[in-house]
mmCIF file of C-alpha atoms in Angstrom:
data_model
loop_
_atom_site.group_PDB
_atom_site.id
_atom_site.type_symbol
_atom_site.label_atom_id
_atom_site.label_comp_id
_atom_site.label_asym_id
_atom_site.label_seq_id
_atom_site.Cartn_x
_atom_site.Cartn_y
_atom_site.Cartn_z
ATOM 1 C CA UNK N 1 0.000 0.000 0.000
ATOM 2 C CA UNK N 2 0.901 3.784 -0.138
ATOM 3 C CA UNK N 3 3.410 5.104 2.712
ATOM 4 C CA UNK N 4 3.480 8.360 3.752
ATOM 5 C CA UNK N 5 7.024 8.961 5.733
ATOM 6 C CA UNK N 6 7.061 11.576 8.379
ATOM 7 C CA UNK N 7 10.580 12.679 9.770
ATOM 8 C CA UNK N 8 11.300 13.455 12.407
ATOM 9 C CA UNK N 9 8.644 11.523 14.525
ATOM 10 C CA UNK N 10 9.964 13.747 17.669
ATOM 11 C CA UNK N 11 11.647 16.972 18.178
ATOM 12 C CA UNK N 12 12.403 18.628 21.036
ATOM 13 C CA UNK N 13 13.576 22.268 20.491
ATOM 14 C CA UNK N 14 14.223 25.187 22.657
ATOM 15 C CA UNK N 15 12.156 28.588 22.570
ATOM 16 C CA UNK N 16 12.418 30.887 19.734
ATOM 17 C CA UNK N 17 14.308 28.318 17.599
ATOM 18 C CA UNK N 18 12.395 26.773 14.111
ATOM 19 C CA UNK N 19 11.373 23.062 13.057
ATOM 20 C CA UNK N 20 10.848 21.639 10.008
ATOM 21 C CA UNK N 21 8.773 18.506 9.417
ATOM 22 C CA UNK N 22 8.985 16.855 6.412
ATOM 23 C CA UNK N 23 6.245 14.413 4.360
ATOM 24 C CA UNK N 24 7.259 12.421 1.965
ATOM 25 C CA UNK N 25 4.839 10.181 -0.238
ATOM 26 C CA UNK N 26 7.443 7.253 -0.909
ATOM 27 C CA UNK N 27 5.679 5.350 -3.967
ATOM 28 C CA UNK N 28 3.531 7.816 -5.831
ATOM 29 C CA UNK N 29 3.294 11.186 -6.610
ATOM 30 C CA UNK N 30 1.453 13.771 -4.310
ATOM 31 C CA UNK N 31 -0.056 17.802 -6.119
ATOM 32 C CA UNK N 32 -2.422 18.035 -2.559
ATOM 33 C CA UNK N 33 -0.782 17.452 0.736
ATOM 34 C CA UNK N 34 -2.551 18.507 4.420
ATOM 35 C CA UNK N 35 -1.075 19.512 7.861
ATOM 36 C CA UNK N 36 -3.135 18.580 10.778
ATOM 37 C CA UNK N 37 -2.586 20.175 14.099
ATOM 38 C CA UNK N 38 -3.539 17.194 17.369
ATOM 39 C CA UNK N 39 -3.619 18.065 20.793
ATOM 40 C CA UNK N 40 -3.213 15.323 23.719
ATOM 41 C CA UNK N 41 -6.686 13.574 23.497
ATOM 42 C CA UNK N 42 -8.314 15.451 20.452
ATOM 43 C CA UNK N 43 -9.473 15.077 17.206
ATOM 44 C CA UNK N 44 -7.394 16.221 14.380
ATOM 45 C CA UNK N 45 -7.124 20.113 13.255
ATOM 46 C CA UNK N 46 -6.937 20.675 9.067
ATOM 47 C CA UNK N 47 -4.198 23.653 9.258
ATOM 48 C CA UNK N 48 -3.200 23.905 6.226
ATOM 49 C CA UNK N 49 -3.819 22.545 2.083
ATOM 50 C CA UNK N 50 -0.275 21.959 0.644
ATOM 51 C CA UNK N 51 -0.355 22.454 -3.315
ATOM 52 C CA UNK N 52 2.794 21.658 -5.301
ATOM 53 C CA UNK N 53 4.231 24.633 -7.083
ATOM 54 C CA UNK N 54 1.778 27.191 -5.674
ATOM 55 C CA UNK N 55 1.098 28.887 -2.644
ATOM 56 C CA UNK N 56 -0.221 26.545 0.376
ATOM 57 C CA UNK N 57 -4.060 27.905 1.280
ATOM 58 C CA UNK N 58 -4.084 28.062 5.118
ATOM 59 C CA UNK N 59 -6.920 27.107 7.434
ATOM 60 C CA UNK N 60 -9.001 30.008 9.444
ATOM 61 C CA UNK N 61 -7.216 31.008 12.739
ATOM 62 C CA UNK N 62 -3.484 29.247 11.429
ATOM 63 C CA UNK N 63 -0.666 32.268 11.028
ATOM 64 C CA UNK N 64 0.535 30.879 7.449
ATOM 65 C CA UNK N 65 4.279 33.174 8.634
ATOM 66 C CA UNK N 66 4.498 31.284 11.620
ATOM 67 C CA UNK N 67 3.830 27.518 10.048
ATOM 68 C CA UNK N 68 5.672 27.484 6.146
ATOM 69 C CA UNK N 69 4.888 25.063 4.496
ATOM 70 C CA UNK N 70 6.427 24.514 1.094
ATOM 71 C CA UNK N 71 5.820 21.690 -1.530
ATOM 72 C CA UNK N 72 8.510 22.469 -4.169
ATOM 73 C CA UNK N 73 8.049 18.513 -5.573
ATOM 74 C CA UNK N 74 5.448 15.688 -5.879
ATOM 75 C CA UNK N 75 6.798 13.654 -3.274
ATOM 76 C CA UNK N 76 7.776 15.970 -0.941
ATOM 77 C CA UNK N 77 6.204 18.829 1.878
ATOM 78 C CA UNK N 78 7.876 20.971 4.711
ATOM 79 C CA UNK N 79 6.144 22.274 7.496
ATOM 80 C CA UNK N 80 8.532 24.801 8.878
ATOM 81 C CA UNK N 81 7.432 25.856 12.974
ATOM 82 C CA UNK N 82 9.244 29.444 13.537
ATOM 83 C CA UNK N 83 9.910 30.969 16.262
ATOM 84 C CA UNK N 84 8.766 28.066 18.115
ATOM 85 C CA UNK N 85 7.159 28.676 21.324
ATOM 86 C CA UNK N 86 5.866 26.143 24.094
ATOM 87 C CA UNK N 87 2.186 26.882 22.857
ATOM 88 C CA UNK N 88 3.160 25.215 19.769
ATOM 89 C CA UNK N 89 3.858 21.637 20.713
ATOM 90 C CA UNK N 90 1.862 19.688 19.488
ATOM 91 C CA UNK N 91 1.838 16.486 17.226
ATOM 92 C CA UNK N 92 2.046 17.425 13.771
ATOM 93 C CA UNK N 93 0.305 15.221 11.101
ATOM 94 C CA UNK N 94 0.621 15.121 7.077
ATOM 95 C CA UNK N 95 -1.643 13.325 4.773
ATOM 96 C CA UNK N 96 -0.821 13.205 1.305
ATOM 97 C CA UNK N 97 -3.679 12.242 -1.795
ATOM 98 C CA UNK N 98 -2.448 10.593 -4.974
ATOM 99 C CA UNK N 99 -2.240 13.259 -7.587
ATOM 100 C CA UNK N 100 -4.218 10.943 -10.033
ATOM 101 C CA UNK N 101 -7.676 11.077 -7.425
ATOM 102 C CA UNK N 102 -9.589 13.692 -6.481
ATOM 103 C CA UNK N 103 -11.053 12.353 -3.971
ATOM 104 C CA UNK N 104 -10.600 11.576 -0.143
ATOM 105 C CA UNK N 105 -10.488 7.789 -0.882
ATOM 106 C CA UNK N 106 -6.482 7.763 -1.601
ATOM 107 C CA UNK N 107 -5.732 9.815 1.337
ATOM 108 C CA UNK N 108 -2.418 8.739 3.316
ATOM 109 C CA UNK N 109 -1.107 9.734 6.448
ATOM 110 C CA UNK N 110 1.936 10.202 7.722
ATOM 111 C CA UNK N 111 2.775 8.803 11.351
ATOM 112 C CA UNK N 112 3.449 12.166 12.791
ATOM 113 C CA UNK N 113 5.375 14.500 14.385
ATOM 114 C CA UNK N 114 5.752 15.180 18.292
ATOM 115 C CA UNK N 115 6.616 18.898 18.478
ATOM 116 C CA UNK N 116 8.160 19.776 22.324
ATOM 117 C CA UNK N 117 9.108 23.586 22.772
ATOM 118 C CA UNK N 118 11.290 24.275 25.900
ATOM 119 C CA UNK I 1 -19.063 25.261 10.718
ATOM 120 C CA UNK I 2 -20.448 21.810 10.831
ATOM 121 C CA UNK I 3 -18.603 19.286 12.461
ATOM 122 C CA UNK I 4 -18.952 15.596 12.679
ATOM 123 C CA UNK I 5 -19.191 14.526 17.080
ATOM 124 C CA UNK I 6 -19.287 11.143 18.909
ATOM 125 C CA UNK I 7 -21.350 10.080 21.575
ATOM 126 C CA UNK I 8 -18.855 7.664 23.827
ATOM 127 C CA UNK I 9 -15.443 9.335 24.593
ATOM 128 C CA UNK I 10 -14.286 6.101 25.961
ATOM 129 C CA UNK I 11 -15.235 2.533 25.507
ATOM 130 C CA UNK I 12 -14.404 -0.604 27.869
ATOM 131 C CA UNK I 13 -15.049 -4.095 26.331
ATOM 132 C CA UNK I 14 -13.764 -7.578 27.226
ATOM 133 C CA UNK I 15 -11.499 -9.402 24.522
ATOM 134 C CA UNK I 16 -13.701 -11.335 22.586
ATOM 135 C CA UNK I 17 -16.600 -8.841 22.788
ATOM 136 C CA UNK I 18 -18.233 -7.092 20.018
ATOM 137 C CA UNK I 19 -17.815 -3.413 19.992
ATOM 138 C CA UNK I 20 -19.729 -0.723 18.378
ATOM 139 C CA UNK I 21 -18.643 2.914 18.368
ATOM 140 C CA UNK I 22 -21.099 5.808 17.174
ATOM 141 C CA UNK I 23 -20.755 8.680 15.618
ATOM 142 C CA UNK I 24 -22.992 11.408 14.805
ATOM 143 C CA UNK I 25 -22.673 13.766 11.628
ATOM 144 C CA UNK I 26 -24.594 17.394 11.172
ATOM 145 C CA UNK I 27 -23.359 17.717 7.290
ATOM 146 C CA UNK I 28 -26.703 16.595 5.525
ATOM 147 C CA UNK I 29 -24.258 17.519 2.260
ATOM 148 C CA UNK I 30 -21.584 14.953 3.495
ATOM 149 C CA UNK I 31 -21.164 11.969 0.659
ATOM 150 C CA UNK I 32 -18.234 9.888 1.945
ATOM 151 C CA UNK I 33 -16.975 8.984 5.208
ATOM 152 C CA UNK I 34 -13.809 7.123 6.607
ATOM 153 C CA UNK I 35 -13.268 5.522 10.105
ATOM 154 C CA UNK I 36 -9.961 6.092 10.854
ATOM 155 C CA UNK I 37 -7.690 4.113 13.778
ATOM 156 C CA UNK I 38 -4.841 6.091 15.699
ATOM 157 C CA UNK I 39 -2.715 4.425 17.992
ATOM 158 C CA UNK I 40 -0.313 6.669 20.717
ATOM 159 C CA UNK I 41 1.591 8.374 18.725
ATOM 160 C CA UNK I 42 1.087 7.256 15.361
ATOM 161 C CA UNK I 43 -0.982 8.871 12.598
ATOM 162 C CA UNK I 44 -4.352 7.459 11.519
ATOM 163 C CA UNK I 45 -4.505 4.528 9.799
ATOM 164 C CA UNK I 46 -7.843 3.807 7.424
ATOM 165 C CA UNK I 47 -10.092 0.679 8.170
ATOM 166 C CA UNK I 48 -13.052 0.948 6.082
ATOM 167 C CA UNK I 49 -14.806 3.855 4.103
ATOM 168 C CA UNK I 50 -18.420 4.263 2.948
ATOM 169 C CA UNK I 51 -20.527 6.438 0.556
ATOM 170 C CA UNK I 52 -23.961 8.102 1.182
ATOM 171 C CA UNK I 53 -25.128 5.622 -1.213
ATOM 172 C CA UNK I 54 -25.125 2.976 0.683
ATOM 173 C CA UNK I 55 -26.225 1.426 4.091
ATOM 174 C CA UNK I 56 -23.703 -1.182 4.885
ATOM 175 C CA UNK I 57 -20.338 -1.978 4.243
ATOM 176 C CA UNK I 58 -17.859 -4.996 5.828
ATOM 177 C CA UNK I 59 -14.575 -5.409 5.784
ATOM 178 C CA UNK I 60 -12.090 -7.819 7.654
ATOM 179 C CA UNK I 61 -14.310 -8.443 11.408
ATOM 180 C CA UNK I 62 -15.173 -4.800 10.543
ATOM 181 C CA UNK I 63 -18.433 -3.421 9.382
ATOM 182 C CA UNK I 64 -20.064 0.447 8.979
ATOM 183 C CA UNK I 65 -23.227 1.296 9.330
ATOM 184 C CA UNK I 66 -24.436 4.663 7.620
ATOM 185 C CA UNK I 67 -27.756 6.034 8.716
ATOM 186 C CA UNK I 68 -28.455 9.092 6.634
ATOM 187 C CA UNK I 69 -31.883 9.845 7.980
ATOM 188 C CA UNK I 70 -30.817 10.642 11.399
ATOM 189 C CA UNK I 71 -27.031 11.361 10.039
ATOM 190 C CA UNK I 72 -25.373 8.973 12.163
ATOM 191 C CA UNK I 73 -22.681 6.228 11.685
ATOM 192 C CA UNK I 74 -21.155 3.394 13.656
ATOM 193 C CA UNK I 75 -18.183 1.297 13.546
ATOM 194 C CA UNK I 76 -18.817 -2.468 14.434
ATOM 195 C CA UNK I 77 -15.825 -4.630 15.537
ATOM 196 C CA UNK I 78 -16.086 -8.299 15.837
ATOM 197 C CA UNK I 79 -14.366 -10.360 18.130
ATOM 198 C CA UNK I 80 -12.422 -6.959 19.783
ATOM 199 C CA UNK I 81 -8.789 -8.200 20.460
ATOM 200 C CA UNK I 82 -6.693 -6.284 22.655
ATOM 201 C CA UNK I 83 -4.601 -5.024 19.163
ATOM 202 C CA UNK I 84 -7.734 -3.115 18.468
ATOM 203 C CA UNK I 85 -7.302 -0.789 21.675
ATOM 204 C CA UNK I 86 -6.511 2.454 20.190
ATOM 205 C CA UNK I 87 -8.737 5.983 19.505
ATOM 206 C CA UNK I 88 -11.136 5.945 16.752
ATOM 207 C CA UNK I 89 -11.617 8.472 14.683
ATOM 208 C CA UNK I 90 -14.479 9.599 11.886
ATOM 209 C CA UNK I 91 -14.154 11.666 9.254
ATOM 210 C CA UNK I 92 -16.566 13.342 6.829
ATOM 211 C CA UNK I 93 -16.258 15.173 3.250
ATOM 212 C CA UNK I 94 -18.593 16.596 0.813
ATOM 213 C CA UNK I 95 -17.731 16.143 -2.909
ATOM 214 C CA UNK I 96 -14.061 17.317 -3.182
ATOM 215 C CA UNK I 97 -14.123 18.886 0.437
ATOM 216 C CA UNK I 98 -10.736 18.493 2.868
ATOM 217 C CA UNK I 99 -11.959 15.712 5.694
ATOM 218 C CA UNK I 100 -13.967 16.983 9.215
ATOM 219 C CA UNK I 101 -12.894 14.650 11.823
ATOM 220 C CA UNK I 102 -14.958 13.961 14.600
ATOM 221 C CA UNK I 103 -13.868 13.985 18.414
ATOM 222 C CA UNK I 104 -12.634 10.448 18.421
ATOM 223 C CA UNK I 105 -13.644 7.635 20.992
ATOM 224 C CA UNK I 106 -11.198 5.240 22.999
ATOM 225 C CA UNK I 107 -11.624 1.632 22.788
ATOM 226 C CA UNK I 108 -9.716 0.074 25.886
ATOM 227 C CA UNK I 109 -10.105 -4.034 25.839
ATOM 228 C CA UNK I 110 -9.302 -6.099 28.726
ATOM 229 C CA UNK I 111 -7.760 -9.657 28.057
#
């Protein structure tokens, strides 16, 4: 089946430093990736839609210049955490959708990303 | 906006039990929906899907029930084994819409 590779599954950083997360899509090709924002015992938060070659479209309420996200190729998408504060950890999640559906049935997910601020 | 909720925040079965988590959807306009499995600190993993176009759907021990009239859906589990102890998630979309995910329930099972 698809895999969806999330790196680094924990990172533990110190106030005022950034983070990037990366998501990979390991055997196909990805134009639409997503960022989801989890909190300890809660459901999943859409933060942002990554779209390869453009300009990510961010998710009411999310400060798109303090989480970049770039997707420069169809395999890979950064999430970039600056300024980091300890109101941002968090565990970071990336789902990626084959570029050839359009569709939430080929929707992959990454295994995540635990985000500790000092 | 709408949002997809569950009833049961937690859920304590026996191994060997049959388990049935709920969830309840206010999107009349939602078309497809996807339970979803999370273990600690791992991403979601898919078990089965369905489509407003249908009632019923089974899978491996696993079946979904969609009941559009009063917009609510369940995940059966047969024969719960303690691997199945994780957080259960639903998710919703309409059309081409990004997913909703819904609060998520806990299934704990005792050996």
């Amino acid at each position: 089946g698809a895999v969806v590779s999330q790196h680094p599954s924990r990172v533990i950083c110190k106030s005022g430093t950034s983070v990037k997360i990366e998501c990979r899509s390991l055997d196909f090709q990805a134009t639409t990736m997503f960022w989801y924002r989890q909190f300890p015992k809660k459901s999943l938060m859409l933060m942002a839609t990554s779209n390869e070659g453009s300009k990510a479209t961010y998710e009411q309420g999310v400060e798109k210049d303090k989480f970049l996200i770039n997707h420069a190729s169809l395999t890979l998408s950064t999430l970039t955490v600056t300024s980091a504060h300890p109101e941002d950890s968090s565990f970071y999640i990336c789902s990626a959708r084959d570029r050839w559906e359009d569709s939430n049935e080929k929707l992959f997910f990454g295994s995540g990303t635990q985000l500790s601020v000092l | 906006g709408e949002s997809v909720g569950l009833h049961l925040p937690t859920l304590s079965v026996q191994e060997g039990d049959n388990s049935i988590i709920n969830c309840a959807y206010s999107n009349s306009a939602s078309d497809y929906f996807i339970w979803y499995k999370q273990e600690s600190g791992k991403g979601p993993q898919f078990i089965i899907d369905i489509r407003s176009n249908m009632d019923k759907r089974q899978g491996q021990r696993v079946t979904v029930l969609l009941n559009k009239t009063v917009k609510h859906l369940s995940l059966q589990i047969a024969a719960t084994q303690p691997g199945d102890s994780a957080v259960y998630f639903c998710a919703e979309s309409s059309g081409y819409s990004t997913l909703t995910f819904g609060k998520g329930t806990m299934l704990l099972v005792s050996p």
